[in-house]
Amino acid sequence: MQRRPFLATLGATAAALTTGTRAQEAPGRKLGWALVGLGSLSTHQIAPALAKTKHCRLAAIVTGTPEKAEKWKAQYGIPDSHVYNYETFDRIAENPDVDVIYVVLPNSMHEEFVIRGAKAGKHVFCEKPMANSADECRRMIAAMKSAGKQLGVGYRCQFEPHHRECMRLAREKVFGDLKFIEAGFGFQIGDPAQWRLRKKLAGGGALMDVGIYALQACRYLTGEEPVEIVAQEVKTDPVKFAEVDETISWSMKFPSGVMASVMTTYAFNGVNSFTAVCQNGKFGMDPAYSYDGLKGWTSKPEVKIEFPAVDHFQTEMDAFAAAILADVAFVPSGEEGLWDLLAIEAIYRSIAEGKAVTVGNV
Ligand code: NAD
């Protein structure tokens, strides 16, 4: 069987979360993180989240913009010796204060910096989508394996309690067997000049950027890998979306017979949810993938999905650090990113060929 049981993944994720206790008892030190790319996500989400973590601290920065370096040095008290640019990055190997490299660059640059991070002998955490192709993911996984270091992918929803409860409801069949999933995530993208609309940098459009969240939800609710996919694409603005996809809807068949109907778009707001239809009821989230304000619901008043808000970036970085400190394998690892790219490649292939296609293998 080529397809790994996803439930093992969930177990390992839970292990990574619970190892927090072991890690706290073990070495008292916080792992030093180097942020590569100081764009919107690093500035507004990751740096503030790092300050809230138990096991991590901001140790170094890597940026191509000297003005940003000055601002971050002053704001976070980072010494000159811990500031790198894309050319001097490899010297990070000689900095014992850096344990983890967090790649927060445009998608096409993930492969290069993950592999350079591996060669520097550091653990690497990589933003989603892991890369622009399954082959890039394979090379990244191989580089990290030969470095003997951990590779984590930034699937923050897997560290968010509403999502985790939905995984449990599906896994423990609280509403009976899962039968059908409807999921989608999209938004109206602005600035037509941004890298997200350039195929070379982004690898694709809405699907690579936000459709991947809805794809992930289907995968972690079923605990399976899709075997067959059929997809359709619509472009209402062929100028703005000349290089990348604007709106895609696709269906996936899973080995147990679960069907999923999924969509993503860069053309409009309003789709940010999933519904899991089971034999004896249903549950879901709406909104499902935002940084905050998430809401879960079920068809039975006695079963509630209600949790206090968490900072997804804080919980995922702490889980990665805890796994490293406790020396247990972190999930979602590079393989998880690779499975998503295999499904994404199948979606694009189905659109190009105009027919249902099977999903590739690791
Ligand atoms: P951004 O455009 O705000 O930042 C990108 C950074 O890369 C900038 O600092 C920019 O200077 C730098 N860069 C280097 N070379 C570049 C080039 N050739 N073109 C453009 N920028 C270049 O993007 P972002 O929103 O911070 O996204 C970065 C990564 O994080 C992407 O992979 C994205 O998918 C991911 N992301 C994840 C989440 C999440 O919720 N997990 C949210 C947003 C973004």
XYZ file of N, CA and C in Angstrom, residues 173-362:
570
model
N -16.003 8.775 15.026
C -17.331 8.518 14.414
C -18.463 8.933 15.353
N -18.320 10.094 15.960
C -19.330 10.586 16.904
C -20.682 10.750 16.204
N -20.667 11.054 14.916
C -21.903 11.183 14.133
C -22.042 10.020 13.139
N -21.349 8.929 13.424
C -21.362 7.789 12.508
C -20.326 7.970 11.405
N -20.379 7.074 10.420
C -19.381 7.113 9.336
C -19.455 8.413 8.554
N -18.289 8.950 8.249
C -18.201 10.139 7.397
C -18.584 9.744 5.962
N -19.429 10.581 5.329
C -19.907 10.241 3.987
C -19.490 11.254 2.927
N -19.558 12.535 3.313
C -19.366 13.581 2.298
C -18.814 14.835 2.971
N -17.899 15.522 2.263
C -17.359 16.787 2.783
C -17.549 17.867 1.724
N -17.997 19.014 2.216
C -18.024 20.181 1.341
C -17.092 21.192 1.985
N -16.136 21.728 1.216
C -15.157 22.646 1.812
C -14.767 23.703 0.797
N -14.375 24.870 1.302
C -13.907 25.908 0.383
C -13.238 27.036 1.124
N -12.301 27.679 0.449
C -11.652 28.866 1.006
C -11.226 29.753 -0.164
N -11.602 31.028 -0.045
C -11.209 31.973 -1.084
C -11.293 33.382 -0.567
N -10.770 34.311 -1.321
C -10.910 35.738 -0.993
C -10.657 36.536 -2.262
N -11.052 37.806 -2.190
C -10.846 38.681 -3.349
C -9.459 39.283 -3.224
N -8.578 38.913 -4.120
C -7.189 39.371 -4.022
C -7.076 40.785 -4.608
N -6.200 41.595 -3.991
C -6.073 42.987 -4.421
C -4.983 43.190 -5.454
N -3.984 43.982 -5.093
C -2.862 44.408 -5.934
C -2.488 43.428 -7.069
N -2.756 43.835 -8.323
C -2.456 42.918 -9.439
C -0.957 42.701 -9.668
N -0.104 43.511 -9.002
C 1.348 43.384 -9.223
C 2.008 42.419 -8.243
N 1.258 41.870 -7.295
C 1.905 41.064 -6.242
C 2.391 39.700 -6.748
N 3.369 39.127 -5.994
C 3.985 37.860 -6.417
C 2.965 36.726 -6.455
N 1.890 36.805 -5.681
C 0.901 35.716 -5.654
C 0.223 35.513 -7.014
N 0.321 36.522 -7.897
C -0.291 36.398 -9.225
C 0.744 36.075 -10.307
N 2.004 35.835 -9.884
C 3.073 35.469 -10.834
C 3.349 33.974 -10.697
N 3.125 33.234 -11.763
C 3.242 31.778 -11.690
C 4.631 31.322 -11.239
N 5.657 32.021 -11.730
C 7.028 31.602 -11.396
C 7.272 31.659 -9.879
N 6.728 32.652 -9.230
C 6.956 32.819 -7.787
C 5.950 32.034 -6.943
N 4.695 31.995 -7.407
C 3.628 31.419 -6.578
C 3.327 29.966 -6.928
N 3.695 29.538 -8.138
C 3.434 28.160 -8.550
C 2.019 27.952 -9.062
N 1.098 28.806 -8.643
C -0.298 28.717 -9.041
C -1.030 29.835 -8.334
N -2.341 29.840 -8.406
C -3.089 30.942 -7.815
C -3.786 30.562 -6.527
N -5.126 30.761 -6.512
C -5.912 30.546 -5.296
C -5.709 29.143 -4.724
N -5.590 28.152 -5.613
C -5.452 26.769 -5.130
C -4.211 26.593 -4.261
N -3.068 27.092 -4.756
C -1.808 26.943 -4.010
C -1.845 27.739 -2.708
N -2.502 28.891 -2.741
C -2.448 29.823 -1.614
C -3.474 29.486 -0.531
N -4.747 29.355 -0.918
C -5.791 29.144 0.088
C -6.634 27.883 -0.133
N -6.739 27.423 -1.368
C -7.446 26.167 -1.618
C -6.810 25.030 -0.839
N -5.527 25.153 -0.591
C -4.777 24.125 0.136
C -5.347 23.917 1.544
N -5.945 24.943 2.151
C -6.547 24.775 3.484
C -7.764 23.853 3.407
N -8.584 24.041 2.371
C -9.789 23.211 2.216
C -9.385 21.773 1.863
N -8.337 21.641 1.033
C -7.804 20.317 0.707
C -7.314 19.617 1.980
N -6.539 20.338 2.786
C -6.051 19.798 4.061
C -7.222 19.322 4.923
N -8.278 20.152 5.031
C -9.421 19.787 5.878
C -9.995 18.445 5.423
N -10.140 18.269 4.113
C -10.681 16.988 3.604
C -9.760 15.840 3.977
N -8.454 16.078 3.873
C -7.494 15.011 4.170
C -7.481 14.690 5.658
N -7.517 15.724 6.530
C -7.443 15.356 7.938
C -8.788 14.949 8.532
N -9.894 15.249 7.878
C -11.179 14.726 8.348
C -11.344 13.255 7.956
N -10.982 12.927 6.720
C -11.120 11.524 6.287
C -10.013 10.663 6.871
N -8.831 11.268 7.095
C -7.673 10.467 7.487
C -7.157 9.644 6.321
N -7.493 10.083 5.099
C -7.103 9.316 3.912
C -6.540 10.248 2.849
N -5.916 9.632 1.860
C -5.445 10.388 0.699
C -6.435 10.224 -0.443
N -6.742 11.314 -1.178
C -7.662 11.161 -2.313
C -7.039 10.271 -3.393
N -7.886 9.470 -4.038
C -7.359 8.600 -5.092
C -7.701 9.108 -6.487
N -8.840 9.813 -6.608
C -9.241 10.297 -7.934
C -9.804 11.710 -7.802
N -9.450 12.555 -8.768
C -9.866 13.963 -8.702
C -10.380 14.403 -10.069
N -11.467 15.191 -10.057
C -11.901 15.844 -11.288
C -12.142 17.321 -10.962
N -11.597 18.205 -11.804
C -11.602 19.633 -11.483
C -12.034 20.476 -12.676
N -12.584 21.658 -12.365
C -12.949 22.645 -13.392
C -12.449 24.009 -12.961
N -12.093 24.839 -13.928
C -11.589 26.172 -13.618
C -12.410 27.225 -14.357
N -12.585 28.386 -13.695
C -13.259 29.524 -14.335
C -12.374 30.746 -14.161
N -12.238 31.547 -15.242
C -11.522 32.827 -15.133
C -12.465 33.919 -15.596
N -12.854 34.804 -14.654
C -13.701 35.931 -15.051
C -12.856 37.151 -15.381
N -11.581 37.133 -14.955
C -10.665 38.241 -15.260
C -9.364 37.666 -15.818
N -9.376 37.359 -17.129
C -8.218 36.676 -17.724
C -6.970 37.551 -17.779
N -7.112 38.864 -17.557
C -5.928 39.737 -17.556
C -5.224 39.630 -16.208
N -5.979 39.893 -15.142
C -5.397 39.818 -13.797
C -4.880 38.398 -13.503
N -5.628 37.391 -13.972
C -5.266 36.013 -13.676
C -4.679 35.319 -14.904
N -3.876 36.080 -15.662
C -3.292 35.515 -16.887
C -2.356 34.352 -16.567
N -1.658 34.425 -15.443
C -0.631 33.415 -15.149
C -1.089 32.339 -14.178
N -2.086 32.684 -13.340
C -2.465 31.728 -12.280
C -3.974 31.526 -12.253
N -4.395 30.476 -11.522
C -5.815 30.158 -11.437
C -6.558 31.177 -10.580
N -7.791 31.458 -10.998
C -8.662 32.389 -10.267
C -9.668 31.603 -9.405
N -10.490 30.774 -10.043
C -11.501 29.993 -9.312
C -11.469 28.544 -9.813
N -11.395 27.625 -8.850
C -11.387 26.194 -9.211
C -12.370 25.476 -8.296
N -13.145 24.548 -8.865
C -13.889 23.629 -8.001
C -13.487 22.217 -8.402
N -13.414 21.363 -7.403
C -12.984 19.992 -7.706
C -13.678 18.990 -6.791
N -13.778 17.737 -7.266
C -14.294 16.637 -6.443
C -13.188 15.640 -6.235
N -13.211 15.052 -5.052
C -12.206 14.029 -4.728
C -12.922 12.781 -4.223
N -12.423 11.627 -4.665
C -12.904 10.337 -4.158
C -11.845 9.818 -3.203
N -12.269 9.375 -2.027
C -11.338 8.786 -1.058
C -11.543 7.271 -1.020
N -10.523 6.518 -0.596
C -10.617 5.049 -0.670
C -11.823 4.464 0.057
N -12.251 5.082 1.179
C -13.388 4.530 1.939
C -14.726 4.825 1.264
N -14.702 5.624 0.183
C -15.955 5.961 -0.498
C -16.444 7.361 -0.160
N -15.746 8.053 0.753
C -16.115 9.451 1.036
C -15.874 10.275 -0.229
N -16.816 11.179 -0.520
C -16.650 12.126 -1.623
C -16.462 13.519 -1.032
N -15.652 14.340 -1.674
C -15.505 15.730 -1.234
C -15.734 16.650 -2.410
N -16.423 17.746 -2.138
C -16.669 18.765 -3.150
C -16.044 20.053 -2.617
N -15.056 20.584 -3.336
C -14.199 21.625 -2.771
C -14.064 22.777 -3.763
N -13.912 23.995 -3.247
C -13.662 25.122 -4.157
C -12.685 26.116 -3.561
N -12.077 26.895 -4.446
C -11.199 27.973 -4.016
C -11.292 29.107 -5.026
N -11.057 30.316 -4.553
C -11.127 31.457 -5.471
C -10.266 32.621 -5.001
N -9.831 33.415 -5.965
C -9.202 34.708 -5.704
C -10.150 35.843 -6.137
N -11.394 35.478 -6.541
C -12.271 36.467 -7.173
C -13.266 37.109 -6.220
N -13.611 36.442 -5.104
C -14.628 37.014 -4.205
C -14.441 36.474 -2.790
N -15.000 37.228 -1.833
C -14.987 36.813 -0.432
C -16.228 35.979 -0.142
N -16.230 35.320 1.018
C -17.469 34.680 1.479
C -17.401 33.173 1.597
N -16.336 32.539 1.078
C -16.222 31.085 1.213
C -15.049 30.787 2.139
N -15.347 30.204 3.304
C -14.322 29.983 4.327
C -14.874 28.956 5.311
N -15.082 27.719 4.846
C -15.836 26.762 5.680
C -15.572 25.320 5.275
N -16.033 24.408 6.129
C -16.209 23.012 5.709
C -17.403 22.428 6.448
N -18.044 21.458 5.805
C -19.139 20.681 6.406
C -18.810 19.218 6.222
N -18.884 18.462 7.321
C -18.657 17.021 7.250
C -19.996 16.342 7.474
N -20.508 15.688 6.445
C -21.808 15.010 6.536
C -21.560 13.544 6.867
N -22.157 13.094 7.976
C -21.941 11.720 8.438
C -23.272 10.960 8.415
N -23.197 9.667 8.731
C -24.390 8.804 8.719
C -25.513 9.358 9.614
N -25.130 9.878 10.806
C -26.160 10.280 11.789
C -26.116 11.761 12.155
N -25.668 12.579 11.275
C -25.627 14.008 11.589
C -24.454 14.671 10.884
N -24.250 15.934 11.193
C -23.149 16.626 10.526
C -22.538 17.685 11.430
N -21.352 18.118 11.071
C -20.670 19.165 11.826
C -19.773 19.925 10.863
N -19.283 21.073 11.345
C -18.418 21.839 10.461
C -17.895 23.084 11.125
N -17.256 23.914 10.327
C -16.733 25.190 10.802
C -17.025 26.275 9.768
N -17.375 27.455 10.266
C -17.626 28.615 9.395
C -17.621 29.866 10.269
N -16.600 30.713 10.204
C -15.416 30.587 9.368
C -14.467 29.507 9.893
N -13.700 28.932 8.963
C -12.853 27.796 9.325
C -11.362 28.095 9.319
N -10.901 29.003 8.464
C -9.443 29.062 8.232
C -8.815 30.413 8.555
N -9.609 31.351 9.093
C -9.064 32.677 9.433
C -8.144 32.548 10.641
N -7.406 33.631 10.924
C -6.500 33.606 12.089
C -7.283 33.613 13.402
N -8.479 34.232 13.403
C -9.284 34.252 14.627
C -10.766 34.286 14.276
N -11.614 34.238 15.306
C -13.065 34.267 15.099
C -13.631 32.965 14.559
N -12.914 31.855 14.729
C -13.381 30.579 14.163
C -14.611 30.066 14.914
N -15.517 29.444 14.156
C -16.741 28.921 14.780
C -17.006 27.502 14.291
N -17.259 26.620 15.286
C -17.635 25.244 14.949
C -19.108 25.046 15.240
N -19.732 24.106 14.570
C -21.157 23.817 14.799
C -21.407 22.323 14.567
N -22.495 21.827 15.156
C -22.892 20.446 14.880
C -24.412 20.398 14.759
N -24.922 19.284 14.230
C -26.371 19.140 14.063
C -27.039 18.672 15.357
N -26.236 18.361 16.395
C -26.835 17.911 17.668
C -26.549 18.947 18.744
N -27.597 19.496 19.369
C -27.379 20.559 20.355
C -26.460 20.120 21.495
N -26.438 18.822 21.822
C -25.622 18.371 22.954
C -24.128 18.249 22.594
N -23.810 18.279 21.310
C -22.387 18.213 20.909
C -21.956 19.595 20.426
N -21.065 20.207 21.198
C -20.647 21.577 20.847
C -19.176 21.601 20.450
N -18.840 22.545 19.596
C -17.423 22.761 19.239
C -17.094 24.193 19.649
N -16.699 24.349 20.895
C -16.446 25.695 21.427
C -15.138 25.704 22.195
N -14.233 26.553 21.796
C -12.922 26.644 22.457
C -12.479 28.095 22.501
N -11.675 28.427 23.499
C -11.104 29.778 23.499
C -10.162 29.941 22.312
N -10.019 31.172 21.848
C -9.130 31.433 20.704
C -7.675 31.167 21.099
N -6.902 30.627 20.156
C -5.451 30.494 20.359
C -4.755 31.196 19.195
N -3.493 31.533 19.402
C -2.670 32.045 18.301
C -2.100 30.826 17.579
N -2.568 30.587 16.352
C -2.187 29.368 15.628
C -0.677 29.281 15.426
N -0.062 30.442 15.228
C 1.386 30.447 14.950
C 2.163 30.107 16.223
N 1.658 30.592 17.353
C 2.287 30.256 18.630
C 2.211 28.741 18.873
N 1.009 28.169 18.695
C 0.852 26.749 19.015
C 1.652 25.875 18.050
N 1.724 26.263 16.775
C 2.468 25.395 15.835
C 3.974 25.507 16.074
N 4.465 26.717 16.387
C 5.914 26.843 16.624
C 6.305 26.146 17.924
N 5.457 26.252 18.954
C 5.756 25.545 20.201
C 5.739 24.032 19.993
N 4.793 23.555 19.173
C 4.731 22.111 18.921
C 5.985 21.644 18.189
N 6.464 22.451 17.233
C 7.683 22.074 16.495
C 8.879 22.052 17.452
N 8.999 23.096 18.279
C 10.116 23.167 19.225
C 10.039 22.023 20.237
N 8.813 21.736 20.710
C 8.645 20.665 21.696
C 9.074 19.323 21.107
N 8.741 19.093 19.837
C 9.128 17.837 19.190
C 10.659 17.745 19.099
N 11.297 18.863 18.770
C 12.767 18.868 18.664
C 13.388 18.624 20.051
N 12.883 19.330 21.058
C 13.456 19.210 22.401
C 13.262 17.808 22.971
N 12.119 17.195 22.649
C 11.846 15.850 23.159
C 12.353 14.763 22.210
N 12.917 15.190 21.078
C 13.460 14.263 20.088
C 12.418 13.260 19.583
N 11.229 13.791 19.217
C 10.218 12.953 18.566
C 9.900 13.562 17.203
N 9.454 12.718 16.277
C 9.194 13.192 14.915
C 8.016 14.163 14.904
N 8.210 15.295 14.237
C 7.147 16.301 14.144
C 6.251 15.993 12.949
N 4.965 16.178 13.165
C 3.972 16.107 12.087
C 3.106 17.355 12.213
N 2.791 18.072 11.153
C 2.982 17.774 9.744
C 4.414 18.030 9.257
N 5.003 16.963 8.752
C 6.376 17.006 8.250
C 6.366 17.293 6.746
N 7.530 17.139 6.131
C 7.632 17.358 4.690
C 6.732 16.418 3.890
N 6.552 15.202 4.385
C 5.711 14.235 3.648
C 4.284 14.766 3.527
N 3.838 15.437 4.577
C 2.483 16.019 4.574
C 2.361 17.090 3.483
N 3.407 17.912 3.360
C 3.423 18.923 2.305
C 3.434 18.268 0.934
N 4.187 17.181 0.812
C 4.277 16.456 -0.462
C 2.912 15.883 -0.867
N 2.175 15.286 0.095
C 0.852 14.728 -0.236
C -0.063 15.815 -0.788
N 0.002 17.019 -0.204
C -0.844 18.102 -0.708
C -0.448 18.496 -2.126
N 0.863 18.559 -2.381
C 1.301 18.930 -3.742
C 0.900 17.862 -4.761
N 0.876 16.596 -4.329
C 0.434 15.538 -5.252
C -1.037 15.745 -5.636
N -1.866 16.099 -4.647
C -3.289 16.353 -4.939
C -3.424 17.607 -5.801
N -2.658 18.641 -5.484
C -2.731 19.896 -6.258
C -2.313 19.648 -7.710
N -1.260 18.878 -7.897
C -0.830 18.562 -9.272
C -1.919 17.801 -10.016
N -2.619 16.912 -9.294
C -3.710 16.155 -9.936
C -4.848 17.109 -10.331
N -5.130 18.106 -9.488
C -6.197 19.077 -9.799
C -5.839 19.840 -11.084
N -4.605 20.335 -11.163
C -4.189 21.073 -12.373
C -4.187 20.143 -13.601
N -3.786 18.898 -13.384
C -3.737 17.947 -14.512
C -5.151 17.655 -15.014
N -6.098 17.527 -14.073
C -7.486 17.259 -14.463
C -8.045 18.421 -15.292
N -7.711 19.655 -14.875
C -8.181 20.829 -15.640
C -7.571 20.802 -17.045
N -6.269 20.526 -17.118
C -5.580 20.546 -18.414
C -6.108 19.451 -19.335
N -6.414 18.282 -18.764
C -6.818 17.142 -19.598
C -8.331 17.038 -19.762
N -9.067 17.824 -18.958
C -10.526 17.811 -19.071
C -11.158 16.491 -18.678
N -10.540 15.803 -17.724
C -11.117 14.511 -17.290
C -10.651 14.168 -15.881
N -11.268 13.153 -15.294
C -10.860 12.693 -13.970
C -9.467 12.070 -14.057
N -8.643 12.308 -13.040
C -7.273 11.746 -13.039
C -7.005 11.082 -11.691
N -6.032 10.180 -11.679
C -5.630 9.574 -10.412
C -4.517 10.430 -9.803
N -4.409 10.354 -8.480
C -3.415 11.168 -7.765
C -2.091 10.420 -7.764
N -1.007 11.186 -7.965
C 0.328 10.585 -7.992
C 0.732 10.038 -6.639
N 1.895 9.422 -6.619
C 2.349 8.752 -5.397
C 3.643 9.363 -4.890
N 3.890 9.218 -3.585
C 5.137 9.751 -3.027
C 6.333 9.058 -3.647
